[in-house]
Tab-separated table of C-alpha atoms in Angstrom:
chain	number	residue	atom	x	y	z
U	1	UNK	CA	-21.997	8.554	-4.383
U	2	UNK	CA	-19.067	10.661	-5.767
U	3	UNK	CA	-15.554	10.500	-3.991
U	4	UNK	CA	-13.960	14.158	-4.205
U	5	UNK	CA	-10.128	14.588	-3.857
U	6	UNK	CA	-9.813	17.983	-1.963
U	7	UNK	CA	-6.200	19.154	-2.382
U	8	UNK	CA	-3.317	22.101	-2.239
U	9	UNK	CA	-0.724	22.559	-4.688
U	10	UNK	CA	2.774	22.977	-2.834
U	11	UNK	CA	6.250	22.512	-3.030
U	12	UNK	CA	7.775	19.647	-1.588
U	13	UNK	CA	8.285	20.920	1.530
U	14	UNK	CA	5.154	22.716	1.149
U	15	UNK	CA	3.514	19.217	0.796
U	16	UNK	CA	4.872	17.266	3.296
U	17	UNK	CA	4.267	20.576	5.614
U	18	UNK	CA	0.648	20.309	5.165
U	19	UNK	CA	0.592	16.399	5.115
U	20	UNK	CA	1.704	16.989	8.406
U	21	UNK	CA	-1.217	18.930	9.530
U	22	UNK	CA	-3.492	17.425	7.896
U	23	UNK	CA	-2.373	14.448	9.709
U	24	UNK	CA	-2.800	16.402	13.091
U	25	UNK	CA	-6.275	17.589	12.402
U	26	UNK	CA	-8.235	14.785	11.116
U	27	UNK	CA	-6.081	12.010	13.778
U	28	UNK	CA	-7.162	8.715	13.216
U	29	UNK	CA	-9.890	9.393	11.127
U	30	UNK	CA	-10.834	7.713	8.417
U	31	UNK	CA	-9.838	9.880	5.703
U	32	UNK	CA	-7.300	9.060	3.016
U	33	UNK	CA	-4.200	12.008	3.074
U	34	UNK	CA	-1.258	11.836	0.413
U	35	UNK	CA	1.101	13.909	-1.005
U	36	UNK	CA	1.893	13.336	-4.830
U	37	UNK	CA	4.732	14.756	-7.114
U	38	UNK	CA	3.049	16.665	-10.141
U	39	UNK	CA	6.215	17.932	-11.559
U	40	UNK	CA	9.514	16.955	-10.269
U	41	UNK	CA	11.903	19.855	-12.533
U	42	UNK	CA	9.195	22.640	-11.138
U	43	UNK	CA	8.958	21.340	-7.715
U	44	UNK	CA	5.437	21.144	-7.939
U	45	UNK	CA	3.558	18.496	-5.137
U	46	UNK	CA	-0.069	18.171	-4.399
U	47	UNK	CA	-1.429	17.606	-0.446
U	48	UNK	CA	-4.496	15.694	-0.867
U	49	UNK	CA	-7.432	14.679	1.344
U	50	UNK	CA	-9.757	12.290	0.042
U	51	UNK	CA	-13.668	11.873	1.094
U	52	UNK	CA	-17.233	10.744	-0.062
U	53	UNK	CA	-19.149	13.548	-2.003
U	54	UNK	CA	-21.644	14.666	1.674
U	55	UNK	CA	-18.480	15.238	3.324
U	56	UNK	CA	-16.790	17.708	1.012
U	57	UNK	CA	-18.194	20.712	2.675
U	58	UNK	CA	-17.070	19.965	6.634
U	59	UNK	CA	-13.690	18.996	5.147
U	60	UNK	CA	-13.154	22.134	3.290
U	61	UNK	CA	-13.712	24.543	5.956
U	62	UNK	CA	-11.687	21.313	8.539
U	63	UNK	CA	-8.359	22.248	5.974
U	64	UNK	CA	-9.362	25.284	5.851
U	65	UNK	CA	-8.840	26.445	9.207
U	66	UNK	CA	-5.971	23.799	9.557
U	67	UNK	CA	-3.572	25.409	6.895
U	68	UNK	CA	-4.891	28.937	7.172
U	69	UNK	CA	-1.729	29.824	9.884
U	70	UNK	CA	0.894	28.326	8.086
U	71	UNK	CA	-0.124	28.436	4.421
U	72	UNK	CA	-2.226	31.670	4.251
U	73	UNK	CA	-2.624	32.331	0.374
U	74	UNK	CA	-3.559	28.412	-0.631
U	75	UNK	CA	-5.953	27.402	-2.980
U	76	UNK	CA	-8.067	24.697	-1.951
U	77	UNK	CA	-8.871	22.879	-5.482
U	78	UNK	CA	-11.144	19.881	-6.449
U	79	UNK	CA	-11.218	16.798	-8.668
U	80	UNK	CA	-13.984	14.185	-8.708
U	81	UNK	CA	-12.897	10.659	-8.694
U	82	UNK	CA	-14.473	9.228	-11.455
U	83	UNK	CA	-16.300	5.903	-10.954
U	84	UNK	CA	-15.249	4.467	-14.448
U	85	UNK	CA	-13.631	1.045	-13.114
U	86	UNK	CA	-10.317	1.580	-15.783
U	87	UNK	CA	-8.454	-1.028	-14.426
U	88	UNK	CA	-11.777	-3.801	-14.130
U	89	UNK	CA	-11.900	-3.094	-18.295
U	90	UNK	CA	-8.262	-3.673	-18.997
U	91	UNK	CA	-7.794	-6.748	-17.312
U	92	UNK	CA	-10.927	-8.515	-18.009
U	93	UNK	CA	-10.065	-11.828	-19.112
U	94	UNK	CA	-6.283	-12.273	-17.757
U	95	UNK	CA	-4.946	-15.576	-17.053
U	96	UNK	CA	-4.322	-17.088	-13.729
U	97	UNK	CA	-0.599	-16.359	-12.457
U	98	UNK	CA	1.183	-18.439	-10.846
U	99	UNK	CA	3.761	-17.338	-7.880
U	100	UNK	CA	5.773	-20.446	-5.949
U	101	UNK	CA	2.713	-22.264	-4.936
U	102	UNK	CA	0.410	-19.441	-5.331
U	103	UNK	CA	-2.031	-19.081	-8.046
U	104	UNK	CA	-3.710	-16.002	-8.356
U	105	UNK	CA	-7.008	-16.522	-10.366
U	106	UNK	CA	-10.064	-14.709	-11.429
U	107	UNK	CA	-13.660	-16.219	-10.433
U	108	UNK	CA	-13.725	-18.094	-13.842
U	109	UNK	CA	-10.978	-19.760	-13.651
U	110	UNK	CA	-11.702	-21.522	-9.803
U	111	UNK	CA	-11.215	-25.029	-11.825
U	112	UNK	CA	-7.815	-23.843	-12.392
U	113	UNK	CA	-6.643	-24.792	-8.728
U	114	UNK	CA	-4.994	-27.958	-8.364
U	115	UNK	CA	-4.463	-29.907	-5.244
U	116	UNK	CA	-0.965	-28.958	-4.193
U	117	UNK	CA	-2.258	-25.023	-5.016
U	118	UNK	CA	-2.991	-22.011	-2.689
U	119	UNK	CA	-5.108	-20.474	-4.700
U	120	UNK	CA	-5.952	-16.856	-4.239
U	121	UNK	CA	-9.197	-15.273	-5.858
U	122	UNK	CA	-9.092	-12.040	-6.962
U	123	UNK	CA	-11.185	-10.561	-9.947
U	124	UNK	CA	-10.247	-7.245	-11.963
U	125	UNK	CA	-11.094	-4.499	-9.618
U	126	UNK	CA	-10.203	-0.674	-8.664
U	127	UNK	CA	-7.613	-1.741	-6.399
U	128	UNK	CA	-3.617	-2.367	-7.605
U	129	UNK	CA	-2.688	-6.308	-7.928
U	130	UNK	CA	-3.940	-8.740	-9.363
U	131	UNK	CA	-0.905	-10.991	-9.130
U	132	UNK	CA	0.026	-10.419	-13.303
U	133	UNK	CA	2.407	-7.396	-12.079
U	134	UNK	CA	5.929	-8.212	-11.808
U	135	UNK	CA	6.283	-6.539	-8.322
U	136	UNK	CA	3.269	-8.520	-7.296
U	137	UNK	CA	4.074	-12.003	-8.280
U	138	UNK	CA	7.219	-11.481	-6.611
U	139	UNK	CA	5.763	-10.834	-3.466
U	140	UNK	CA	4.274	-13.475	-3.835
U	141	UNK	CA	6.891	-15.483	-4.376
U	142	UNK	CA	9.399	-13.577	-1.816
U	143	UNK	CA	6.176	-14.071	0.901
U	144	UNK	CA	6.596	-17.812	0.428
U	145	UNK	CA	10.491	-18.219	0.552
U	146	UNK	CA	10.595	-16.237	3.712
U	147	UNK	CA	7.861	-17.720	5.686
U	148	UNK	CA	9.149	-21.037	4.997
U	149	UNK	CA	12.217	-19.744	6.357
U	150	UNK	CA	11.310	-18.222	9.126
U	151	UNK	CA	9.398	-17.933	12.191
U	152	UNK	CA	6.311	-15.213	11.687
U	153	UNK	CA	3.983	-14.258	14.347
U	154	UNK	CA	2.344	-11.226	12.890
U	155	UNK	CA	2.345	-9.493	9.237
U	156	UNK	CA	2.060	-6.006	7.596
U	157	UNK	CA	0.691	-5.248	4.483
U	158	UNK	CA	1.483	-1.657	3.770
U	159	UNK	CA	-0.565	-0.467	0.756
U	160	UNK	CA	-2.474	-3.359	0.552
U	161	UNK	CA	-4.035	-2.447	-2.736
U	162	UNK	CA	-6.117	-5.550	-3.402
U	163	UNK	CA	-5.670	-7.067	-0.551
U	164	UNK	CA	-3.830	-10.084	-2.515
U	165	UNK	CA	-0.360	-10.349	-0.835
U	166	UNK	CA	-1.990	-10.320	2.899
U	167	UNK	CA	-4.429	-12.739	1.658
U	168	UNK	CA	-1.245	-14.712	0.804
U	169	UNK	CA	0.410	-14.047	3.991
U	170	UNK	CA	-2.631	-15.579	6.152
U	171	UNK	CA	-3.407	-18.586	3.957
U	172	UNK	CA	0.229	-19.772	4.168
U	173	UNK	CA	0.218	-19.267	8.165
U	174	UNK	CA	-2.848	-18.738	10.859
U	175	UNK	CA	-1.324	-15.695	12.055
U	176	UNK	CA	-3.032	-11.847	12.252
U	177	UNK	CA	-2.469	-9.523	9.299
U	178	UNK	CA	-2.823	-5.997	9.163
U	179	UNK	CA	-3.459	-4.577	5.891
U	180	UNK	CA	-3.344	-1.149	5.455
U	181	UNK	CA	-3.570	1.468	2.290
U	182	UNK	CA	-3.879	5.278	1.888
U	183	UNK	CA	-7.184	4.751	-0.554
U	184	UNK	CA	-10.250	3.942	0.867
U	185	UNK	CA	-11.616	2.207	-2.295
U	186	UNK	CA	-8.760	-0.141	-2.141
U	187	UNK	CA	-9.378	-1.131	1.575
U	188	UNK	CA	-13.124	-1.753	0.786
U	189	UNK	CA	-11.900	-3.976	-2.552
U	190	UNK	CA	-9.920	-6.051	-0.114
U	191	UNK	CA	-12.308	-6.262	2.257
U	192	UNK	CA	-14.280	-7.921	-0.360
U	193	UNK	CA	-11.548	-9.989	-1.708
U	194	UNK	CA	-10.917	-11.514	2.030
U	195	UNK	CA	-14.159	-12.540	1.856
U	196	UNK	CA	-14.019	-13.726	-1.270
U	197	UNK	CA	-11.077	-16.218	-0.378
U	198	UNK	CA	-13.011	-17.583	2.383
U	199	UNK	CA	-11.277	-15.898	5.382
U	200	UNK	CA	-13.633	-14.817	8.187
U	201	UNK	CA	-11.137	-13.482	10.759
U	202	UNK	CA	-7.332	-12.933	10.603
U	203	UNK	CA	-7.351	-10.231	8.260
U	204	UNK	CA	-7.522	-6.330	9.707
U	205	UNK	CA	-7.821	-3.523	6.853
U	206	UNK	CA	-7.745	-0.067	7.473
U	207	UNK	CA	-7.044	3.054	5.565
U	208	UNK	CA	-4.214	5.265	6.429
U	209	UNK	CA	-1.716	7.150	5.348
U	210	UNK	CA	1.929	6.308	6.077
U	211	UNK	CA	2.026	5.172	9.321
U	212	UNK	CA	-0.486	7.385	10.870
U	213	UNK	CA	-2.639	5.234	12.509
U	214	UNK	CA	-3.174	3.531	15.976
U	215	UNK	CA	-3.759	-0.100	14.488
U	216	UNK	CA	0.381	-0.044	13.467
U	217	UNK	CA	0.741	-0.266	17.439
U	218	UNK	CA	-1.958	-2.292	18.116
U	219	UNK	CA	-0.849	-4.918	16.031
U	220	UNK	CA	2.525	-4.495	15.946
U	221	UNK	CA	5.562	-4.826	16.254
U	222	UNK	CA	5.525	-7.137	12.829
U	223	UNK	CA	7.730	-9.881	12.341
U	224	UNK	CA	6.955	-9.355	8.885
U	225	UNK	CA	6.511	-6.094	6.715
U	226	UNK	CA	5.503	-6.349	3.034
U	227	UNK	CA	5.539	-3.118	0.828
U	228	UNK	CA	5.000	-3.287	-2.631
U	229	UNK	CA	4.669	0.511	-3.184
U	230	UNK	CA	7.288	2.510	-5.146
U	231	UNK	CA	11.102	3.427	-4.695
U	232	UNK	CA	10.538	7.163	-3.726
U	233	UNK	CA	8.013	6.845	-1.028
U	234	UNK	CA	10.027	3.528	0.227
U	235	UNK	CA	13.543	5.510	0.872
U	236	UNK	CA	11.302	7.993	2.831
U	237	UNK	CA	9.372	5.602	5.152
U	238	UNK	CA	12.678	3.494	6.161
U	239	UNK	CA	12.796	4.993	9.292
U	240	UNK	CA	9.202	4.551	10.076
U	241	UNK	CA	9.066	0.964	8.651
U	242	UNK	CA	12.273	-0.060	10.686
U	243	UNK	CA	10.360	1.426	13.969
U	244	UNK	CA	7.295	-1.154	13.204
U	245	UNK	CA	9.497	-4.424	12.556
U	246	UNK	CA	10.506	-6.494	15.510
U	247	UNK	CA	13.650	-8.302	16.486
U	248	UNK	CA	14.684	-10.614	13.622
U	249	UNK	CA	12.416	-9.647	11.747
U	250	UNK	CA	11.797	-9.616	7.804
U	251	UNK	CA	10.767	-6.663	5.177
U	252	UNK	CA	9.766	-7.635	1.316
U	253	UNK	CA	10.139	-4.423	-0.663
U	254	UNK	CA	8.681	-3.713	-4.551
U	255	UNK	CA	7.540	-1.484	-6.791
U	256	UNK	CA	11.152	-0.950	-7.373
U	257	UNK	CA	12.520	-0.455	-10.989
U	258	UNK	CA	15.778	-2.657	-11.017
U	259	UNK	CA	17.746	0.635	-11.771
U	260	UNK	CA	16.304	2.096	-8.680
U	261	UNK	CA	17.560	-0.985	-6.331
U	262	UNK	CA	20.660	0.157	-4.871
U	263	UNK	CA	19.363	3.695	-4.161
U	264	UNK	CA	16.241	1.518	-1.839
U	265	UNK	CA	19.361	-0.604	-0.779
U	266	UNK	CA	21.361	2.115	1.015
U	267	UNK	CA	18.003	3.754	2.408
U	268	UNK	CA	17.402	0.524	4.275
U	269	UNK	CA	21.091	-0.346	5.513
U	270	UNK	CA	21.081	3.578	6.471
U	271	UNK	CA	18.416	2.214	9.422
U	272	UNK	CA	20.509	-1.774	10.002
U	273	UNK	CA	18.744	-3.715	7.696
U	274	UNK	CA	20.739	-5.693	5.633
U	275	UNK	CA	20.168	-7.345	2.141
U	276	UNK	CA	19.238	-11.284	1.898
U	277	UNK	CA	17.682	-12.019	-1.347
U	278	UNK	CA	16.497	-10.089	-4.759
U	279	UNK	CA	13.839	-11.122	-7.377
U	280	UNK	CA	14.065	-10.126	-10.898
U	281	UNK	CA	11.082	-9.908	-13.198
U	282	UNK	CA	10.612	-7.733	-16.225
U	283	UNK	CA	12.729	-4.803	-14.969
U	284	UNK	CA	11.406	-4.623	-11.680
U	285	UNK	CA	12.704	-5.813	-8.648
U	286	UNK	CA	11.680	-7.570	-4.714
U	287	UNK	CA	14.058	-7.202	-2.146
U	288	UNK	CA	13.938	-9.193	1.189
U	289	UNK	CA	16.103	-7.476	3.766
U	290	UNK	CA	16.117	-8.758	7.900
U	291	UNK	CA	16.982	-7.165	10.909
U	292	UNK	CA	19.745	-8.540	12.720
């Protein structure tokens, strides 16, 4: 079955305005809701909620009467997400990575593993990381330094993609992770690749946007908060992400073009986190920053 992106074209303001309502009318259910920047000079945004195809129809007339108040003259407009799996065809074949002690492999490379290894399996899919990324292997790599460091109790995943760097997080420590993502064909991909790995219980998923969800304060506060997402939405969330960490407590940032660092930098010290460590690779970079 067909998933159908329902969405309004807005300003920015526009945007987060109806992300906002959006947000109030469908709670904690489990639809995906974004906003996205079409064109930055024009100030043109997109507020999008995402479903299966037998949905569309209660949704519609659900925004509908949700925006109708506020935002009397939208459109209501609708793509099909096609099921073509892009990314499966363009990485078929890719090597294993390797990340500290990590190696991220596909299924036909299991032999690959050597004793000293933690291996992580995760084949081409529809969901973001694969470990071959630069902001992904340096999770990776960040995700080790820091819990060798450091006391962890409980983890965050935000925008879990593959499900790769909370797979990480609980094979390096028998501790719960919460994984969470905005597209619900990414949380079902790492749902399959936590089973794939061999991990019955540890792992939560759940789609949501931002932090709009009740599992952030069931599970939290985190002692550790991974986010490999991208600079703009990062600045925006500090506050948010700052409410969610605990007391000491650790945040690996990426998706971060290196000349974009110092702008994430001062978002972060703006809510008393301070800077500990960056990773480099191929013009993108992973901060760790800590609380206290």
């Amino acid at each position: 079955m067909s998933e159908i992106r329902l969405y309004v074209t807005s300003t920015e303001k526009g945007a987060a305005q109806i992300l906002d309502i959006l947000s109030e009318v469908f709670g904690e259910e489990d639809f995906a809701i974004a906003t996205t920047e079409v064109d930055e000079k024009r100030d043109i945004w997109e507020a999008s909620v995402y479903m299966m195809a037998d949905e569309e129809e209660a949704v519609r007339e659900r925004i509908a009467e949700g925006i109708r108040h506020a935002f009397p003259d939208a459109a209501i407009e609708r793509e099909v997400i096609p099921d073509v799996d892009w990314i499966a065809r363009s990485l078929e074949g890719l090597k294993p990575v390797r990340a500290g002690r990590f190696l991220v492999h596909g299924s036909h490379d299991r032999d690959k593993v050597k004793a000293n290894d933690i291996g992580i399996e995760i084949d081409a899919g529809q969901a973001f990381g694969t470990g071959h990324h630069g902001t992904t292997a340096g999770c990776l790599e960040m995700i080790e330094e820091v819990m060798r460091a450091r006391t962890v109790r409980r983890a965050l995943d935000l925008g879990t993609g593959s499900g790769v760097l909370a797979i990480a997080a609980r094979k390096l420590r028998d501790i719960p992770v919460l994984g969470t993502d905005i597209d619900p064909v990414a949380v079902r991909v790492a749902r399959e690749n936590v089973r794939r790995n061999g991990i019955a219980a540890g792992i939560r998923l759940e789609t949501a946007p931002g932090f709009h969800s009740r599992a952030f304060r069931e599970e939290g506060p985190f002692d550790l908060i991974i986010a490999n997402i991208l600079a703009r939405p990062l600045m925006k969330m500090a506050p948010q992400l700052a409410a969610h960490l605990a007391p000491g407590g650790s945040v690996i940032l990426s998706g971060i073009l290196a000349a974009q660092r110092w702008k994430v930098l001062a978002a972060y010290n703006g809510v008393k986190l301070r800077h500990v460590h960056t990773i480099w690779r191929n013009g993108w970079v992973t901060i760790h920053l800590r609380r206290g």
